[in-house]
Amino acid sequence: DVKVTQSSRYLVKRTGEKVFLECVQDMDHENMFWYRQDPGLGLRLIYFSYDVKMKEKGDIPEGYSVSREKKERFSLILESASTNQTSMYLCATLGPGYEQYFGPGTRLTVT
Amino acid sequence: EDQVTQSPEALRLQEGESSSLNCSYTVSGLRGLFWYRQDPGKGPEFLFTLYSAGEEKEKERLKATLTKKESFLHITAPKPEDSATYLCAVQGDFQKLVFGTGTRLLVSP
């Protein structure tokens, strides 16, 4: 079974803080993704990576950056957290049939 | 631009009452249509991939079908544990997965 883990299930941060969300996968998949999920808006792609040190912007990259130093690990960074970044953050990897496998999610609250 | 529309937004069924969820899509060069189940506060769980019109996949009480414009997720004799949000997504030539906003299913005993 594919295993995708995320560093925290719940996180509370203050406005202006730098926030790191980590994702680790154990299936040696090349492609990894970060989404945010908000009620009524569905899942929106923030960034994705198709190889170590490679990254591509998704649909809503503003206010975020990413890091992929090792194949199994993909980090999402909120440079200066704002209240409009309160959301559910989901990491995913891409399987051989284009299906994506998701982690359990991190519920981030910025106050 | 690739688009996915799911209907209904919410569906309430009695246990044993079969029904279908709809996913309408427009995509440039379909590489795959995907169904996911998502429980509250958790990440989506992969259910099925459909690659071409006419294809069908089954898993327990769930059956997914695909035409050139839409997909259906048929739920036969549902149980309360089938209650969840069901998400549909497509991947086309642009290689990005585009999700619908989901159907919230509630099955009452």
PDB file of C-alpha atoms in Angstrom:
ATOM      1  CA  ASP A   1       0.000   0.000   0.000  1.00  0.00           C
ATOM      2  CA  VAL A   2       1.108   3.529  -0.749  1.00  0.00           C
ATOM      3  CA  LYS A   3       1.869   5.485   2.385  1.00  0.00           C
ATOM      4  CA  VAL A   4       1.876   9.279   2.406  1.00  0.00           C
ATOM      5  CA  THR A   5       2.407  10.933   5.764  1.00  0.00           C
ATOM      6  CA  GLN A   6       2.166  14.566   6.786  1.00  0.00           C
ATOM      7  CA  SER A   7       4.022  16.028   9.740  1.00  0.00           C
ATOM      8  CA  SER A   8       1.035  17.426  11.625  1.00  0.00           C
ATOM      9  CA  ARG A   9      -2.721  16.799  11.639  1.00  0.00           C
ATOM     10  CA  TYR A  10      -3.518  20.132  13.279  1.00  0.00           C
ATOM     11  CA  LEU A  11      -1.461  23.311  13.438  1.00  0.00           C
ATOM     12  CA  VAL A  12      -2.182  26.752  14.885  1.00  0.00           C
ATOM     13  CA  LYS A  13       0.104  29.620  13.898  1.00  0.00           C
ATOM     14  CA  ARG A  14       0.098  33.384  14.268  1.00  0.00           C
ATOM     15  CA  THR A  15      -0.047  35.895  11.429  1.00  0.00           C
ATOM     16  CA  GLY A  16       3.436  36.595  10.067  1.00  0.00           C
ATOM     17  CA  GLU A  17       5.003  33.338  11.230  1.00  0.00           C
ATOM     18  CA  LYS A  18       6.945  31.143   8.827  1.00  0.00           C
ATOM     19  CA  VAL A  19       5.240  27.759   8.577  1.00  0.00           C
ATOM     20  CA  PHE A  20       6.659  24.451   7.346  1.00  0.00           C
ATOM     21  CA  LEU A  21       4.429  21.564   6.303  1.00  0.00           C
ATOM     22  CA  GLU A  22       6.218  18.309   5.566  1.00  0.00           C
ATOM     23  CA  CYS A  23       5.150  15.348   3.476  1.00  0.00           C
ATOM     24  CA  VAL A  24       6.899  11.982   3.191  1.00  0.00           C
ATOM     25  CA  GLN A  25       6.080   9.092   0.841  1.00  0.00           C
ATOM     26  CA  ASP A  26       7.396   5.560   0.820  1.00  0.00           C
ATOM     27  CA  MET A  27       6.612   4.453  -2.750  1.00  0.00           C
ATOM     28  CA  ASP A  28       9.480   6.000  -4.694  1.00  0.00           C
ATOM     29  CA  HIS A  29       7.034   8.081  -6.769  1.00  0.00           C
ATOM     30  CA  GLU A  30       8.586  10.815  -8.912  1.00  0.00           C
ATOM     31  CA  ASN A  31       5.760  13.342  -8.742  1.00  0.00           C
ATOM     32  CA  MET A  32       4.455  14.985  -5.596  1.00  0.00           C
ATOM     33  CA  PHE A  33       1.813  17.661  -5.094  1.00  0.00           C
ATOM     34  CA  TRP A  34       0.514  20.163  -2.552  1.00  0.00           C
ATOM     35  CA  TYR A  35      -3.157  21.165  -2.518  1.00  0.00           C
ATOM     36  CA  ARG A  36      -5.352  23.216  -0.293  1.00  0.00           C
ATOM     37  CA  GLN A  37      -9.002  22.355   0.240  1.00  0.00           C
ATOM     38  CA  ASP A  38     -11.638  24.892   1.193  1.00  0.00           C
ATOM     39  CA  PRO A  39     -15.428  24.478   1.480  1.00  0.00           C
ATOM     40  CA  GLY A  40     -17.148  25.231  -1.817  1.00  0.00           C
ATOM     41  CA  LEU A  41     -13.848  25.620  -3.683  1.00  0.00           C
ATOM     42  CA  GLY A  42     -12.691  22.028  -3.750  1.00  0.00           C
ATOM     43  CA  LEU A  43      -9.043  21.057  -4.065  1.00  0.00           C
ATOM     44  CA  ARG A  44      -6.714  23.619  -5.594  1.00  0.00           C
ATOM     45  CA  LEU A  45      -3.159  22.889  -6.656  1.00  0.00           C
ATOM     46  CA  ILE A  46      -0.486  25.036  -5.013  1.00  0.00           C
ATOM     47  CA  TYR A  47       2.767  23.506  -6.280  1.00  0.00           C
ATOM     48  CA  PHE A  48       4.022  20.236  -7.649  1.00  0.00           C
ATOM     49  CA  SER A  49       7.389  18.584  -8.150  1.00  0.00           C
ATOM     50  CA  TYR A  50       8.353  16.021 -10.787  1.00  0.00           C
ATOM     51  CA  ASP A  51      11.859  15.329  -9.507  1.00  0.00           C
ATOM     52  CA  VAL A  52      14.297  16.218  -6.754  1.00  0.00           C
ATOM     53  CA  LYS A  53      14.977  19.960  -6.714  1.00  0.00           C
ATOM     54  CA  MET A  54      12.421  20.496  -9.494  1.00  0.00           C
ATOM     55  CA  LYS A  55       9.173  22.368  -8.878  1.00  0.00           C
ATOM     56  CA  GLU A  56       6.325  23.879 -10.839  1.00  0.00           C
ATOM     57  CA  LYS A  57       3.693  26.410  -9.818  1.00  0.00           C
ATOM     58  CA  GLY A  58       0.136  25.244  -9.631  1.00  0.00           C
ATOM     59  CA  ASP A  59      -2.979  27.359  -9.765  1.00  0.00           C
ATOM     60  CA  ILE A  60      -2.523  29.298  -6.508  1.00  0.00           C
ATOM     61  CA  PRO A  61       1.212  29.576  -5.654  1.00  0.00           C
ATOM     62  CA  GLU A  62       1.142  33.106  -4.228  1.00  0.00           C
ATOM     63  CA  GLY A  63       2.339  33.226  -0.619  1.00  0.00           C
ATOM     64  CA  TYR A  64       3.813  29.721  -0.772  1.00  0.00           C
ATOM     65  CA  SER A  65       7.106  28.091  -1.681  1.00  0.00           C
ATOM     66  CA  VAL A  66       8.251  24.474  -1.755  1.00  0.00           C
ATOM     67  CA  SER A  67      11.362  22.409  -1.253  1.00  0.00           C
ATOM     68  CA  ARG A  68      12.255  18.948  -2.514  1.00  0.00           C
ATOM     69  CA  GLU A  69      15.758  17.977  -1.429  1.00  0.00           C
ATOM     70  CA  LYS A  70      15.084  14.235  -1.337  1.00  0.00           C
ATOM     71  CA  LYS A  71      12.784  12.141  -3.505  1.00  0.00           C
ATOM     72  CA  GLU A  72      10.615  10.985  -0.636  1.00  0.00           C
ATOM     73  CA  ARG A  73      10.109  14.381   0.996  1.00  0.00           C
ATOM     74  CA  PHE A  74       8.226  17.448  -0.250  1.00  0.00           C
ATOM     75  CA  SER A  75       7.840  20.497   1.964  1.00  0.00           C
ATOM     76  CA  LEU A  76       5.403  23.385   1.690  1.00  0.00           C
ATOM     77  CA  ILE A  77       6.490  26.699   3.172  1.00  0.00           C
ATOM     78  CA  LEU A  78       4.295  29.627   4.079  1.00  0.00           C
ATOM     79  CA  GLU A  79       6.772  32.494   4.118  1.00  0.00           C
ATOM     80  CA  SER A  80       4.597  34.811   6.238  1.00  0.00           C
ATOM     81  CA  ALA A  81       1.357  33.195   7.281  1.00  0.00           C
ATOM     82  CA  SER A  82      -1.860  35.146   6.814  1.00  0.00           C
ATOM     83  CA  THR A  83      -5.401  34.446   7.975  1.00  0.00           C
ATOM     84  CA  ASN A  84      -6.526  33.694   4.406  1.00  0.00           C
ATOM     85  CA  GLN A  85      -4.155  30.731   4.442  1.00  0.00           C
ATOM     86  CA  THR A  86      -6.261  28.999   7.066  1.00  0.00           C
ATOM     87  CA  SER A  87      -7.199  25.791   5.283  1.00  0.00           C
ATOM     88  CA  MET A  88      -6.801  22.034   4.962  1.00  0.00           C
ATOM     89  CA  TYR A  89      -3.503  21.209   3.249  1.00  0.00           C
ATOM     90  CA  LEU A  90      -3.130  17.936   1.396  1.00  0.00           C
ATOM     91  CA  CYS A  91      -0.033  16.298  -0.017  1.00  0.00           C
ATOM     92  CA  ALA A  92      -0.247  13.686  -2.785  1.00  0.00           C
ATOM     93  CA  THR A  93       1.949  11.478  -4.942  1.00  0.00           C
ATOM     94  CA  LEU A  94       1.348  10.260  -8.490  1.00  0.00           C
ATOM     95  CA  GLY A  95       0.962   6.538  -9.108  1.00  0.00           C
ATOM     96  CA  PRO A  96       1.751   4.668 -12.328  1.00  0.00           C
ATOM     97  CA  GLY A  97      -1.803   4.991 -13.709  1.00  0.00           C
ATOM     98  CA  TYR A  98      -1.951   8.779 -13.096  1.00  0.00           C
ATOM     99  CA  GLU A  99      -3.923   8.208  -9.900  1.00  0.00           C
ATOM    100  CA  GLN A 100      -2.933  10.354  -6.950  1.00  0.00           C
ATOM    101  CA  TYR A 101      -2.501   9.101  -3.406  1.00  0.00           C
ATOM    102  CA  PHE A 102      -3.168  11.563  -0.631  1.00  0.00           C
ATOM    103  CA  GLY A 103      -1.864  12.019   2.871  1.00  0.00           C
ATOM    104  CA  PRO A 104      -4.170  12.518   5.875  1.00  0.00           C
ATOM    105  CA  GLY A 105      -4.051  16.308   5.612  1.00  0.00           C
ATOM    106  CA  THR A 106      -2.963  19.149   7.893  1.00  0.00           C
ATOM    107  CA  ARG A 107      -5.640  21.473   9.232  1.00  0.00           C
ATOM    108  CA  LEU A 108      -3.850  24.837   9.553  1.00  0.00           C
ATOM    109  CA  THR A 109      -5.370  27.725  11.459  1.00  0.00           C
ATOM    110  CA  VAL A 110      -3.711  31.147  11.260  1.00  0.00           C
ATOM    111  CA  THR A 111      -4.819  33.595  13.934  1.00  0.00           C
TER     112      THR A 111
ATOM    113  CA  GLU B   1      -9.908  24.733 -19.743  1.00  0.00           C
ATOM    114  CA  ASP B   2     -10.638  21.372 -18.116  1.00  0.00           C
ATOM    115  CA  GLN B   3     -13.757  21.389 -15.920  1.00  0.00           C
ATOM    116  CA  VAL B   4     -15.572  18.961 -13.637  1.00  0.00           C
ATOM    117  CA  THR B   5     -19.105  19.394 -12.281  1.00  0.00           C
ATOM    118  CA  GLN B   6     -20.595  16.999  -9.758  1.00  0.00           C
ATOM    119  CA  SER B   7     -24.248  16.563  -8.888  1.00  0.00           C
ATOM    120  CA  PRO B   8     -26.064  16.525  -6.628  1.00  0.00           C
ATOM    121  CA  GLU B   9     -24.120  18.537  -4.042  1.00  0.00           C
ATOM    122  CA  ALA B  10     -25.650  16.451  -1.281  1.00  0.00           C
ATOM    123  CA  LEU B  11     -27.648  13.227  -1.228  1.00  0.00           C
ATOM    124  CA  ARG B  12     -29.465  11.574   1.610  1.00  0.00           C
ATOM    125  CA  LEU B  13     -30.397   7.897   1.286  1.00  0.00           C
ATOM    126  CA  GLN B  14     -31.968   5.279   3.470  1.00  0.00           C
ATOM    127  CA  GLU B  15     -29.913   2.173   4.054  1.00  0.00           C
ATOM    128  CA  GLY B  16     -30.492  -0.169   1.102  1.00  0.00           C
ATOM    129  CA  GLU B  17     -31.757   2.616  -1.206  1.00  0.00           C
ATOM    130  CA  SER B  18     -29.614   2.497  -4.365  1.00  0.00           C
ATOM    131  CA  SER B  19     -28.721   5.667  -6.273  1.00  0.00           C
ATOM    132  CA  SER B  20     -26.149   7.289  -8.564  1.00  0.00           C
ATOM    133  CA  LEU B  21     -23.804  10.243  -8.361  1.00  0.00           C
ATOM    134  CA  ASN B  22     -22.984  12.205 -11.505  1.00  0.00           C
ATOM    135  CA  CYS B  23     -19.715  13.709 -12.719  1.00  0.00           C
ATOM    136  CA  SER B  24     -19.837  15.778 -15.915  1.00  0.00           C
ATOM    137  CA  TYR B  25     -16.552  16.819 -17.445  1.00  0.00           C
ATOM    138  CA  THR B  26     -14.884  18.665 -20.275  1.00  0.00           C
ATOM    139  CA  VAL B  27     -11.249  17.887 -20.871  1.00  0.00           C
ATOM    140  CA  SER B  28      -8.647  18.173 -23.567  1.00  0.00           C
ATOM    141  CA  GLY B  29      -7.385  14.656 -24.183  1.00  0.00           C
ATOM    142  CA  LEU B  30      -8.647  12.480 -21.337  1.00  0.00           C
ATOM    143  CA  ARG B  31      -5.841  10.540 -19.675  1.00  0.00           C
ATOM    144  CA  GLY B  32      -8.022   9.344 -16.825  1.00  0.00           C
ATOM    145  CA  LEU B  33     -11.126   9.990 -14.741  1.00  0.00           C
ATOM    146  CA  PHE B  34     -10.760   9.280 -11.033  1.00  0.00           C
ATOM    147  CA  TRP B  35     -13.153   8.709  -8.162  1.00  0.00           C
ATOM    148  CA  TYR B  36     -12.170   9.331  -4.557  1.00  0.00           C
ATOM    149  CA  ARG B  37     -13.888   8.936  -1.219  1.00  0.00           C
ATOM    150  CA  GLN B  38     -13.198  11.497   1.499  1.00  0.00           C
ATOM    151  CA  ASP B  39     -14.228  11.166   5.135  1.00  0.00           C
ATOM    152  CA  PRO B  40     -14.505  14.335   7.263  1.00  0.00           C
ATOM    153  CA  GLY B  41     -11.119  15.704   8.306  1.00  0.00           C
ATOM    154  CA  LYS B  42      -9.176  13.154   6.239  1.00  0.00           C
ATOM    155  CA  GLY B  43      -7.412  13.028   2.891  1.00  0.00           C
ATOM    156  CA  PRO B  44      -9.162  11.627  -0.196  1.00  0.00           C
ATOM    157  CA  GLU B  45      -8.940   7.874  -0.640  1.00  0.00           C
ATOM    158  CA  PHE B  46      -8.454   6.602  -4.195  1.00  0.00           C
ATOM    159  CA  LEU B  47     -11.280   4.358  -5.460  1.00  0.00           C
ATOM    160  CA  PHE B  48     -11.201   3.960  -9.254  1.00  0.00           C
ATOM    161  CA  THR B  49      -9.582   5.069 -12.481  1.00  0.00           C
ATOM    162  CA  LEU B  50     -11.490   4.980 -15.775  1.00  0.00           C
ATOM    163  CA  TYR B  51      -9.561   5.566 -18.981  1.00  0.00           C
ATOM    164  CA  SER B  52     -12.029   5.310 -21.854  1.00  0.00           C
ATOM    165  CA  ALA B  53     -15.737   5.520 -22.655  1.00  0.00           C
ATOM    166  CA  GLY B  54     -17.567   2.290 -21.939  1.00  0.00           C
ATOM    167  CA  GLU B  55     -15.222   1.239 -19.167  1.00  0.00           C
ATOM    168  CA  GLU B  56     -16.656   0.092 -15.826  1.00  0.00           C
ATOM    169  CA  LYS B  57     -15.021  -0.641 -12.461  1.00  0.00           C
ATOM    170  CA  GLU B  58     -16.545  -2.207  -9.349  1.00  0.00           C
ATOM    171  CA  LYS B  59     -15.626  -2.366  -5.697  1.00  0.00           C
ATOM    172  CA  GLU B  60     -18.032  -3.805  -3.149  1.00  0.00           C
ATOM    173  CA  ARG B  61     -21.240  -1.718  -3.383  1.00  0.00           C
ATOM    174  CA  LEU B  62     -19.712   0.841  -5.757  1.00  0.00           C
ATOM    175  CA  LYS B  63     -19.643   0.753  -9.549  1.00  0.00           C
ATOM    176  CA  ALA B  64     -18.168   3.492 -11.721  1.00  0.00           C
ATOM    177  CA  THR B  65     -19.010   3.963 -15.391  1.00  0.00           C
ATOM    178  CA  LEU B  66     -17.721   6.354 -18.039  1.00  0.00           C
ATOM    179  CA  THR B  67     -19.085   7.980 -21.182  1.00  0.00           C
ATOM    180  CA  LYS B  68     -17.488  10.655 -23.348  1.00  0.00           C
ATOM    181  CA  LYS B  69     -19.058  13.443 -21.292  1.00  0.00           C
ATOM    182  CA  GLU B  70     -19.823  12.051 -17.852  1.00  0.00           C
ATOM    183  CA  SER B  71     -19.194   9.402 -15.266  1.00  0.00           C
ATOM    184  CA  PHE B  72     -21.572   7.822 -12.794  1.00  0.00           C
ATOM    185  CA  LEU B  73     -20.836   6.299  -9.426  1.00  0.00           C
ATOM    186  CA  HIS B  74     -23.599   3.816  -8.711  1.00  0.00           C
ATOM    187  CA  ILE B  75     -24.135   2.823  -5.090  1.00  0.00           C
ATOM    188  CA  THR B  76     -26.079  -0.394  -4.634  1.00  0.00           C
ATOM    189  CA  ALA B  77     -27.823  -1.105  -1.331  1.00  0.00           C
ATOM    190  CA  PRO B  78     -25.733   1.446   0.587  1.00  0.00           C
ATOM    191  CA  LYS B  79     -24.868   1.109   4.254  1.00  0.00           C
ATOM    192  CA  PRO B  80     -24.285   3.890   6.796  1.00  0.00           C
ATOM    193  CA  GLU B  81     -20.511   3.335   6.499  1.00  0.00           C
ATOM    194  CA  ASP B  82     -20.739   4.487   2.861  1.00  0.00           C
ATOM    195  CA  SER B  83     -21.486   7.999   4.141  1.00  0.00           C
ATOM    196  CA  ALA B  84     -18.704  10.295   2.896  1.00  0.00           C
ATOM    197  CA  THR B  85     -17.951  12.910   0.273  1.00  0.00           C
ATOM    198  CA  TYR B  86     -17.251  11.433  -3.146  1.00  0.00           C
ATOM    199  CA  LEU B  87     -14.905  13.380  -5.390  1.00  0.00           C
ATOM    200  CA  CYS B  88     -14.460  13.103  -9.131  1.00  0.00           C
ATOM    201  CA  ALA B  89     -11.347  14.324 -10.953  1.00  0.00           C
ATOM    202  CA  VAL B  90     -10.010  14.294 -14.509  1.00  0.00           C
ATOM    203  CA  GLN B  91      -6.551  14.445 -15.941  1.00  0.00           C
ATOM    204  CA  GLY B  92      -6.105  15.673 -19.480  1.00  0.00           C
ATOM    205  CA  ASP B  93      -3.305  16.812 -21.755  1.00  0.00           C
ATOM    206  CA  PHE B  94      -2.237  19.518 -19.318  1.00  0.00           C
ATOM    207  CA  GLN B  95      -1.341  16.773 -16.829  1.00  0.00           C
ATOM    208  CA  LYS B  96      -2.992  18.510 -13.909  1.00  0.00           C
ATOM    209  CA  LEU B  97      -5.719  16.815 -11.941  1.00  0.00           C
ATOM    210  CA  VAL B  98      -8.909  18.905 -11.941  1.00  0.00           C
ATOM    211  CA  PHE B  99     -11.362  18.112  -9.151  1.00  0.00           C
ATOM    212  CA  GLY B 100     -15.066  18.626  -8.776  1.00  0.00           C
ATOM    213  CA  THR B 101     -16.399  19.977  -5.498  1.00  0.00           C
ATOM    214  CA  GLY B 102     -17.848  16.612  -4.523  1.00  0.00           C
ATOM    215  CA  THR B 103     -21.142  14.996  -3.523  1.00  0.00           C
ATOM    216  CA  ARG B 104     -21.809  14.634   0.216  1.00  0.00           C
ATOM    217  CA  LEU B 105     -23.567  11.325   0.759  1.00  0.00           C
ATOM    218  CA  LEU B 106     -25.405  10.517   3.970  1.00  0.00           C
ATOM    219  CA  VAL B 107     -26.859   7.035   4.420  1.00  0.00           C
ATOM    220  CA  SER B 108     -29.287   6.696   7.305  1.00  0.00           C
ATOM    221  CA  PRO B 109     -29.944   3.351   9.050  1.00  0.00           C
TER     222      PRO B 109
END
